[in-house]
PDB file of C-alpha atoms in Angstrom:
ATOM      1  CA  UNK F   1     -55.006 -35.803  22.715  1.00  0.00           C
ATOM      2  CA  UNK F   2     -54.036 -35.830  19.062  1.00  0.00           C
ATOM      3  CA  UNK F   3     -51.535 -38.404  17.973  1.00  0.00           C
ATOM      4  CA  UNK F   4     -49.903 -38.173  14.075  1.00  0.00           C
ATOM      5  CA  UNK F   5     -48.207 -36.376  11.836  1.00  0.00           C
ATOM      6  CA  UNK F   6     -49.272 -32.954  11.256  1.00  0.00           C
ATOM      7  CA  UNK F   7     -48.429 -32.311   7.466  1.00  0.00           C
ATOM      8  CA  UNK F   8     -48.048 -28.132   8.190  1.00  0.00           C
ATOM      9  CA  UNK F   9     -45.215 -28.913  10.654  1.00  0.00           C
ATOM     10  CA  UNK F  10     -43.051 -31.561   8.274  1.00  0.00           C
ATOM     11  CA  UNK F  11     -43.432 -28.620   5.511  1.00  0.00           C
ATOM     12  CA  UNK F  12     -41.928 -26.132   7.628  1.00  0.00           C
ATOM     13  CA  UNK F  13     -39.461 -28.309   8.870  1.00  0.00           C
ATOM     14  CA  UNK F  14     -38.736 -29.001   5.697  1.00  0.00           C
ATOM     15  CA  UNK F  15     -37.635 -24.962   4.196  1.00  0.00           C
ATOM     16  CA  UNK F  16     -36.717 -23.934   7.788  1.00  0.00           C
ATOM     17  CA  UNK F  17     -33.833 -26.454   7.808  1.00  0.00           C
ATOM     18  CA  UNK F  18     -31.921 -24.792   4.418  1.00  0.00           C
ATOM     19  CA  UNK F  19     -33.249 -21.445   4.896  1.00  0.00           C
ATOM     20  CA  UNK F  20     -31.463 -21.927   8.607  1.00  0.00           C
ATOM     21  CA  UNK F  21     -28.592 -23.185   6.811  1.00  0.00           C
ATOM     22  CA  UNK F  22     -27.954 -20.930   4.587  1.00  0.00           C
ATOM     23  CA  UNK F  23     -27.886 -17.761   6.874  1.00  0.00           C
ATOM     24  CA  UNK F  24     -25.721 -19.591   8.736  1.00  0.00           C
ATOM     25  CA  UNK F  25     -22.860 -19.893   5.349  1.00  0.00           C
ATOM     26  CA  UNK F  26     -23.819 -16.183   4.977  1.00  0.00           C
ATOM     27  CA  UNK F  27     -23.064 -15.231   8.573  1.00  0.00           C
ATOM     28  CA  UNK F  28     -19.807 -16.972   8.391  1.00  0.00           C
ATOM     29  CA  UNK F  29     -18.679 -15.394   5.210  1.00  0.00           C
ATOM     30  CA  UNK F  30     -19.560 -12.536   6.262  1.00  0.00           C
ATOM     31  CA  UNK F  31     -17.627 -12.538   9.614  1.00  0.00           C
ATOM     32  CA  UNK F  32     -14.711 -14.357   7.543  1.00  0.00           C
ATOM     33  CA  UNK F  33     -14.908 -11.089   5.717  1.00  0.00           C
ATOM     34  CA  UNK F  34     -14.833  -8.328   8.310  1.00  0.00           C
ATOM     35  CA  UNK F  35     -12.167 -10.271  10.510  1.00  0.00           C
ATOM     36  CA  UNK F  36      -8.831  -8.435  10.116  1.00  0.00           C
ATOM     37  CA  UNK F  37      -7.031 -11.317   9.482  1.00  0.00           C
ATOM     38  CA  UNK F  38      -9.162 -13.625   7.227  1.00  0.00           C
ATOM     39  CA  UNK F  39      -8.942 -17.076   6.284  1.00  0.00           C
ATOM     40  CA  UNK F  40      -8.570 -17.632   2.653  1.00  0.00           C
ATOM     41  CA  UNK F  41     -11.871 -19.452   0.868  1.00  0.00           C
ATOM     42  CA  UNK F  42      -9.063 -21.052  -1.753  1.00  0.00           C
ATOM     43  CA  UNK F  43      -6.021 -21.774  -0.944  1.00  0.00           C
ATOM     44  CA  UNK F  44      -2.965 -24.332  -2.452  1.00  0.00           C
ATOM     45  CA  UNK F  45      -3.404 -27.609  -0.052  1.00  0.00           C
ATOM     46  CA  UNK F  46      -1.087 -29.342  -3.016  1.00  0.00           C
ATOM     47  CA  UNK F  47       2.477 -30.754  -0.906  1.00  0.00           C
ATOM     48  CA  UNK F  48       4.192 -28.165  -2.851  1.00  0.00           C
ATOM     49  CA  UNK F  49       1.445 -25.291  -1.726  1.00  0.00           C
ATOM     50  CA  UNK F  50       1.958 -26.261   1.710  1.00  0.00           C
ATOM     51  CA  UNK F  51       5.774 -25.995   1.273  1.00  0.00           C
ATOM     52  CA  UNK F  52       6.058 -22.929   3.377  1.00  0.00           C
ATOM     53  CA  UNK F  53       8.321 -21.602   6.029  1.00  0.00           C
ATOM     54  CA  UNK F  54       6.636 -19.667   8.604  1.00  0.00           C
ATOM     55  CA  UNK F  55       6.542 -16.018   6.779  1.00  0.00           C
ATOM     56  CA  UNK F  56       4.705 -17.685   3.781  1.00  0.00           C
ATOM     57  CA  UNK F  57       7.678 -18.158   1.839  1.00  0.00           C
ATOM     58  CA  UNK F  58       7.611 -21.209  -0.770  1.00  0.00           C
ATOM     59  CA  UNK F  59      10.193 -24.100   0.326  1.00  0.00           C
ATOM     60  CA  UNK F  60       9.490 -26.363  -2.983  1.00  0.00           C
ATOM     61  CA  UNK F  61      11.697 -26.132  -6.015  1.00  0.00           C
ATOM     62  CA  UNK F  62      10.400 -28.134  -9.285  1.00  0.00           C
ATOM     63  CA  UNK F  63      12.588 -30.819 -10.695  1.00  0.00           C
ATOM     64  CA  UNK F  64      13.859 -28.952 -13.541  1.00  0.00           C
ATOM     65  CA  UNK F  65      15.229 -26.397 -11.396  1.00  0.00           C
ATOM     66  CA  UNK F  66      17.007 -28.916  -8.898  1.00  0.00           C
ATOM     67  CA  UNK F  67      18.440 -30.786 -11.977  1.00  0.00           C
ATOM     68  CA  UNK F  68      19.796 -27.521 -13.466  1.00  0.00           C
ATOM     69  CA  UNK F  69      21.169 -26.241  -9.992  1.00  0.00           C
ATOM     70  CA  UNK F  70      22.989 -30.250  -9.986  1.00  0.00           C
ATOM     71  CA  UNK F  71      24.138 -30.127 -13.498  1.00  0.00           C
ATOM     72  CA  UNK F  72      25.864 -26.547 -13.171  1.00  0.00           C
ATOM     73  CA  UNK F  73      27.145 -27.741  -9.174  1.00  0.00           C
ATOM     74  CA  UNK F  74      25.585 -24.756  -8.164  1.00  0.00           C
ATOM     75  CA  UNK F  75      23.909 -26.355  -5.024  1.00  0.00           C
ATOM     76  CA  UNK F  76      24.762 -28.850  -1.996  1.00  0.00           C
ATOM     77  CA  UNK F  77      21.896 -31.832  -1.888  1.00  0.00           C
ATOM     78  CA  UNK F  78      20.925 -33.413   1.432  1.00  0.00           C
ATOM     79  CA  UNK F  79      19.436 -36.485   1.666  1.00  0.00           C
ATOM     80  CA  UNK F  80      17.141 -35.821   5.084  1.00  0.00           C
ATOM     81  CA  UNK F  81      16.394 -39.972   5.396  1.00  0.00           C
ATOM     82  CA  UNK F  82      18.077 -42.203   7.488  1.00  0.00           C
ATOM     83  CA  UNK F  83      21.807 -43.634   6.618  1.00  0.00           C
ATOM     84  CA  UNK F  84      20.272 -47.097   5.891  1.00  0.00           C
ATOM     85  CA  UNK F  85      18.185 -45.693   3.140  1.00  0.00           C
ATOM     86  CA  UNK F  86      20.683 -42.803   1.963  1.00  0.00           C
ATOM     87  CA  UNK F  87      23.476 -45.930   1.840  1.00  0.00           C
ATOM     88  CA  UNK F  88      20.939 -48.284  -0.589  1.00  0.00           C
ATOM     89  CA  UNK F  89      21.019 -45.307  -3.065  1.00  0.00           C
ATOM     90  CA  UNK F  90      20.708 -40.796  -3.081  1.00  0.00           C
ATOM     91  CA  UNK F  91      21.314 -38.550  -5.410  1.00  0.00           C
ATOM     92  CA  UNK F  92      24.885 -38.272  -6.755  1.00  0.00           C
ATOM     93  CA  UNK F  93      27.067 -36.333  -4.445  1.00  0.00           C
ATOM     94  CA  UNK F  94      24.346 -35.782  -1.518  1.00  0.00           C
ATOM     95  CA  UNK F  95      25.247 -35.260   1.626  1.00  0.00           C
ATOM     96  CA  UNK F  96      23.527 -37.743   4.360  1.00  0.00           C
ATOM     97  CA  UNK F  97      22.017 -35.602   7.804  1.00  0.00           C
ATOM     98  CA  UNK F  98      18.905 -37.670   8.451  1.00  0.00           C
ATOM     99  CA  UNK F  99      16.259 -35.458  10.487  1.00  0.00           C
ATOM    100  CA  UNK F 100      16.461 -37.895  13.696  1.00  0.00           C
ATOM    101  CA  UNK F 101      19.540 -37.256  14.072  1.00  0.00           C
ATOM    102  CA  UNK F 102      20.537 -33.502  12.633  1.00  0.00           C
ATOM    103  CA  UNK F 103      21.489 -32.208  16.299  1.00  0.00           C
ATOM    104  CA  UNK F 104      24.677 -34.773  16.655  1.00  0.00           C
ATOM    105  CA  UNK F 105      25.480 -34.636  12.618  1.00  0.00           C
ATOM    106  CA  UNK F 106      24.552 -31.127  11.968  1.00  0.00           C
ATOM    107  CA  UNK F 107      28.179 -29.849  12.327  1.00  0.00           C
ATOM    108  CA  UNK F 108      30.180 -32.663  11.099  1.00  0.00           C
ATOM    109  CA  UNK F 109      28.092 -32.735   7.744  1.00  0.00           C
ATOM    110  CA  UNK F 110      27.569 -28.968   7.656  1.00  0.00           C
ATOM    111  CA  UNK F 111      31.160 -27.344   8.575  1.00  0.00           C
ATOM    112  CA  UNK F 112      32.412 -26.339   5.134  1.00  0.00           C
ATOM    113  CA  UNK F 113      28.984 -25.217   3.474  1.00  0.00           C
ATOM    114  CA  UNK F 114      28.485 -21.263   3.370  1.00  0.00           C
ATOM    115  CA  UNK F 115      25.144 -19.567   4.216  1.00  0.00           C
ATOM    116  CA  UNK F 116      24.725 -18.231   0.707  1.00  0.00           C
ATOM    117  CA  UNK F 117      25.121 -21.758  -1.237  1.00  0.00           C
ATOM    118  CA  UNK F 118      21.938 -23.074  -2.131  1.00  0.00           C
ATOM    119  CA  UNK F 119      20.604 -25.941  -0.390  1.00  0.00           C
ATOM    120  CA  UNK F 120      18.352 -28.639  -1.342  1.00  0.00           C
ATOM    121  CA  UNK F 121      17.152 -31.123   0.707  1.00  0.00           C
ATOM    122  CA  UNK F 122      14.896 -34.240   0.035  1.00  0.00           C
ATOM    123  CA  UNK F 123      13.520 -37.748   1.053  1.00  0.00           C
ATOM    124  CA  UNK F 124      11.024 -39.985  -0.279  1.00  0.00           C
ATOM    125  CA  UNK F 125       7.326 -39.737  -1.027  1.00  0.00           C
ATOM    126  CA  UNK F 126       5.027 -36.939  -1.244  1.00  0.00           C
ATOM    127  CA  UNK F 127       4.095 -36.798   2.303  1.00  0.00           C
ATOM    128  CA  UNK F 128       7.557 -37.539   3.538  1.00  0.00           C
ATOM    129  CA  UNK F 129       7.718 -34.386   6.054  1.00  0.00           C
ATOM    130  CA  UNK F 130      11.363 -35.190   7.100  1.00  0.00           C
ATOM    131  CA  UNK F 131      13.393 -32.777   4.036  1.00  0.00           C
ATOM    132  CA  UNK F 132      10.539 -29.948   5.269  1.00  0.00           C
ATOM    133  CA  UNK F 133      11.379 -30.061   8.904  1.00  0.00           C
ATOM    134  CA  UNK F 134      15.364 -30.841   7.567  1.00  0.00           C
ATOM    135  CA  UNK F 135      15.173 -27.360   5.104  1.00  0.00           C
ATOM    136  CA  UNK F 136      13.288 -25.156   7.876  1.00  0.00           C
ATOM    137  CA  UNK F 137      15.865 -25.832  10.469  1.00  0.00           C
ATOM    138  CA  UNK F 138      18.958 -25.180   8.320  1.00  0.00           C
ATOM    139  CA  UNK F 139      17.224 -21.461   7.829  1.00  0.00           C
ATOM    140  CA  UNK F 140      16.983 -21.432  11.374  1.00  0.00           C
ATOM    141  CA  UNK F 141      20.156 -22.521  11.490  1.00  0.00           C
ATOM    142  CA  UNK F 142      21.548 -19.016   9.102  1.00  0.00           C
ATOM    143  CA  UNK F 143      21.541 -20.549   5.608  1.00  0.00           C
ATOM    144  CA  UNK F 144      19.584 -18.565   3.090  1.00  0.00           C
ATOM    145  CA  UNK F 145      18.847 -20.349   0.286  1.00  0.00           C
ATOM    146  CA  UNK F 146      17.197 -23.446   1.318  1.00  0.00           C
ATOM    147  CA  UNK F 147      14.587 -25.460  -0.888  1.00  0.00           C
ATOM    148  CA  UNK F 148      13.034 -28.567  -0.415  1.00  0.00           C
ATOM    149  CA  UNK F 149      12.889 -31.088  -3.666  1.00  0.00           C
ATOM    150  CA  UNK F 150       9.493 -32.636  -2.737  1.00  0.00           C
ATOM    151  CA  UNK F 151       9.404 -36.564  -3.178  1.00  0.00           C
ATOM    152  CA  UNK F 152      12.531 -35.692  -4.338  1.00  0.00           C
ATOM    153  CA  UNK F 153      14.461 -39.757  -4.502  1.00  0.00           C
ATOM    154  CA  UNK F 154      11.505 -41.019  -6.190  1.00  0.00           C
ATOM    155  CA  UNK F 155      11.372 -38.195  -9.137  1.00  0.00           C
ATOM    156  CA  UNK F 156      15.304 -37.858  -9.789  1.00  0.00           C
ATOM    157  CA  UNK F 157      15.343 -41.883 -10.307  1.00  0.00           C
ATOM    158  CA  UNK F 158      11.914 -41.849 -12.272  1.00  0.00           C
ATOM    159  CA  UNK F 159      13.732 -39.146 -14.350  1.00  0.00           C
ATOM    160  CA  UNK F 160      16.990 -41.225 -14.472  1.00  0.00           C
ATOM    161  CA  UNK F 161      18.991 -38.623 -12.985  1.00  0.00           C
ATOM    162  CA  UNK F 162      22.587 -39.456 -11.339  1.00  0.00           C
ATOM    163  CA  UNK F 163      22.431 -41.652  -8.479  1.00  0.00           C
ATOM    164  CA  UNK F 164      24.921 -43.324  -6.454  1.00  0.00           C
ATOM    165  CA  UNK F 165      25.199 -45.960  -3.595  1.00  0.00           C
ATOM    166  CA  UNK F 166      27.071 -46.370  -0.267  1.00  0.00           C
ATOM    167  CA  UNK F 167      28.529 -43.624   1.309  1.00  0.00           C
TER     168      UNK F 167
END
């Protein structure tokens, strides 16, 4: 009985382990490849990239565009946070339907805006999900043009756009 390291089996150990490896990447790029619906080897992960509604369609609208939409009155605002934050300060002329409650405010807040006007909603921070979940159920809802201002309180006031308080 032979106890110790047997140098010949560390070696091999030692280019089996990547050489296993890397048929295994090529396998799966390879099956990635042939599949008929393929998952993308780069893709946008940014907030903004993910900014999607179901069909792939982008949700995110850049600052500039918002602010030029707000200076010509082109588009209704909506302030998806709760009426506690939306009454400390939102952008000038929002409207208020915070996402926890959009069933029982939906129609009281949303009566006299067409389907065709453009939309906008917003909240605060970059990973704030509630104007996302707030702009894909108003296209569920029928309206058209709906776009989500991403981190949208904190930019307009870095940016010293219009703001107001209270209701």
């Amino acid at each position: 009985m032979r106890i110790g390291i047997d140098i010949k089996q560390i070696y091999r150990v030692i280019w089996q382990g990547p050489v296993i490896l890397l048929a295994a990447v090529i396998i799966s790029l390879l099956s990635n490849a042939i599949r008929p619906t393929s998952l993308p080897l780069v893709a946008d992960w940014s907030v903004q990239g993910r900014m999607t509604t179901e069909r792939d369609e982008p949700l995110s609208i850049a600052l500039s565009a918002a602010k030029n939409l707000f200076e010509k009155k082109e588009a209704v605002f909506i302030d998806a946070r709760d009426s506690i934050q939306y009454g400390e300060g939102h952008i000038q002329g929002a409207r208020n339907l915070p996402w926890h409650n959009v069933d029982d405010l939906f129609m009281s807040v949303m009566q006299d805006i067409s389907h065709d006007t453009p939309i906008i909603t917003y909240c605060d921070g970059e990973t704030c999900n509630l104007s996302h979940d707030l702009a894909l159920f108003l296209k569920d809802m029928g309206f058209a043009h709906v776009n989500v201002l991403v981190n949208g309180w904190t930019l307009w006031i870095e940016n010293g756009l219009p703001t107001q308080e209270g209701e």
